[in-house]
Amino acid sequence: PLASTVLGTVLAQLVSTLSIILPIILLTRASGNDLSTIFIGKTRIRRGLVVSTISFLGFYAFTGLGLGQGLFPNNGITLSRFITLTPALLVLVLSNGLREELWFRGIFLKKYGKFLRPLPSNMLAAIIFASFHIQVRYTRSLLPFLVITLILGLWLGYFMQRSGNIIAPGIFHAGSDIPIYLVFLSYTST
């Protein structure tokens, strides 16, 4: 299968990401809406980038030191192998973080806001985001993972509402995906 190698995994992820992101962007524009309706723009990005970049680096260090093994077993990947996998890991997590932020919050958060206040809108998006992850098989402990995912969804929604932009929450989300994608890469060949 394509995803049995590191390169194949990266290519599959990029195709999947583009197949979701491109139609969303193109259809948003074709419908006459500005991209800011899906949180793509330059609003208040600077402060969010600082928080998300520091968090991303924290998730990277956390994973590199093997501290995520209890929830995400990675078949004993060494620090050396982790560093070797870093370029692929960066492509995977950044593309997934931006994809899922656009998919779960970018499209819907402002639309929910037409009927609900910001907090209920965010809660609805977070519940949908967490429920999407019910079928995962990359964690030993599904219930704690889903609770963490719900909290993460609430934080990312709040972050997106405050920043008005998808980039900072996308980077934060990408960081939180590092231990997960390391599990996937631990099963691939080079």
Tab-separated table of N, CA and C in Angstrom, residues 130 141-153:
chain	number	residue	atom	x	y	z
A	130	ALA	N	-14.358	16.013	18.363
A	130	ALA	CA	-14.025	14.864	19.217
A	130	ALA	C	-14.725	13.599	18.729
A	141	SER	N	-5.604	4.269	25.045
A	141	SER	CA	-6.657	4.688	25.971
A	141	SER	C	-7.609	5.644	25.275
A	142	LEU	N	-8.676	5.102	24.700
A	142	LEU	CA	-9.579	5.911	23.881
A	142	LEU	C	-10.310	6.989	24.683
A	143	LEU	N	-10.866	6.649	25.839
A	143	LEU	CA	-11.647	7.635	26.588
A	143	LEU	C	-10.804	8.845	27.010
A	144	PRO	N	-9.632	8.648	27.627
A	144	PRO	CA	-8.810	9.827	27.943
A	144	PRO	C	-8.429	10.615	26.681
A	145	PHE	N	-8.166	9.903	25.592
A	145	PHE	CA	-7.838	10.570	24.335
A	145	PHE	C	-8.997	11.442	23.856
A	146	LEU	N	-10.223	10.926	23.942
A	146	LEU	CA	-11.388	11.703	23.501
A	146	LEU	C	-11.622	12.923	24.387
A	147	VAL	N	-11.378	12.786	25.683
A	147	VAL	CA	-11.502	13.936	26.589
A	147	VAL	C	-10.471	14.997	26.210
A	148	ILE	N	-9.232	14.561	25.971
A	148	ILE	CA	-8.181	15.491	25.548
A	148	ILE	C	-8.557	16.138	24.218
A	149	THR	N	-9.102	15.354	23.300
A	149	THR	CA	-9.502	15.873	21.988
A	149	THR	C	-10.620	16.900	22.126
A	150	LEU	N	-11.562	16.660	23.013
A	150	LEU	CA	-12.641	17.625	23.249
A	150	LEU	C	-12.077	18.935	23.804
A	151	ILE	N	-11.195	18.826	24.781
A	151	ILE	CA	-10.567	20.021	25.360
A	151	ILE	C	-9.743	20.746	24.299
A	152	LEU	N	-8.995	19.985	23.510
A	152	LEU	CA	-8.218	20.575	22.418
A	152	LEU	C	-9.143	21.290	21.434
A	153	GLY	N	-10.259	20.663	21.090
A	153	GLY	CA	-11.219	21.283	20.181
A	153	GLY	C	-11.770	22.588	20.732
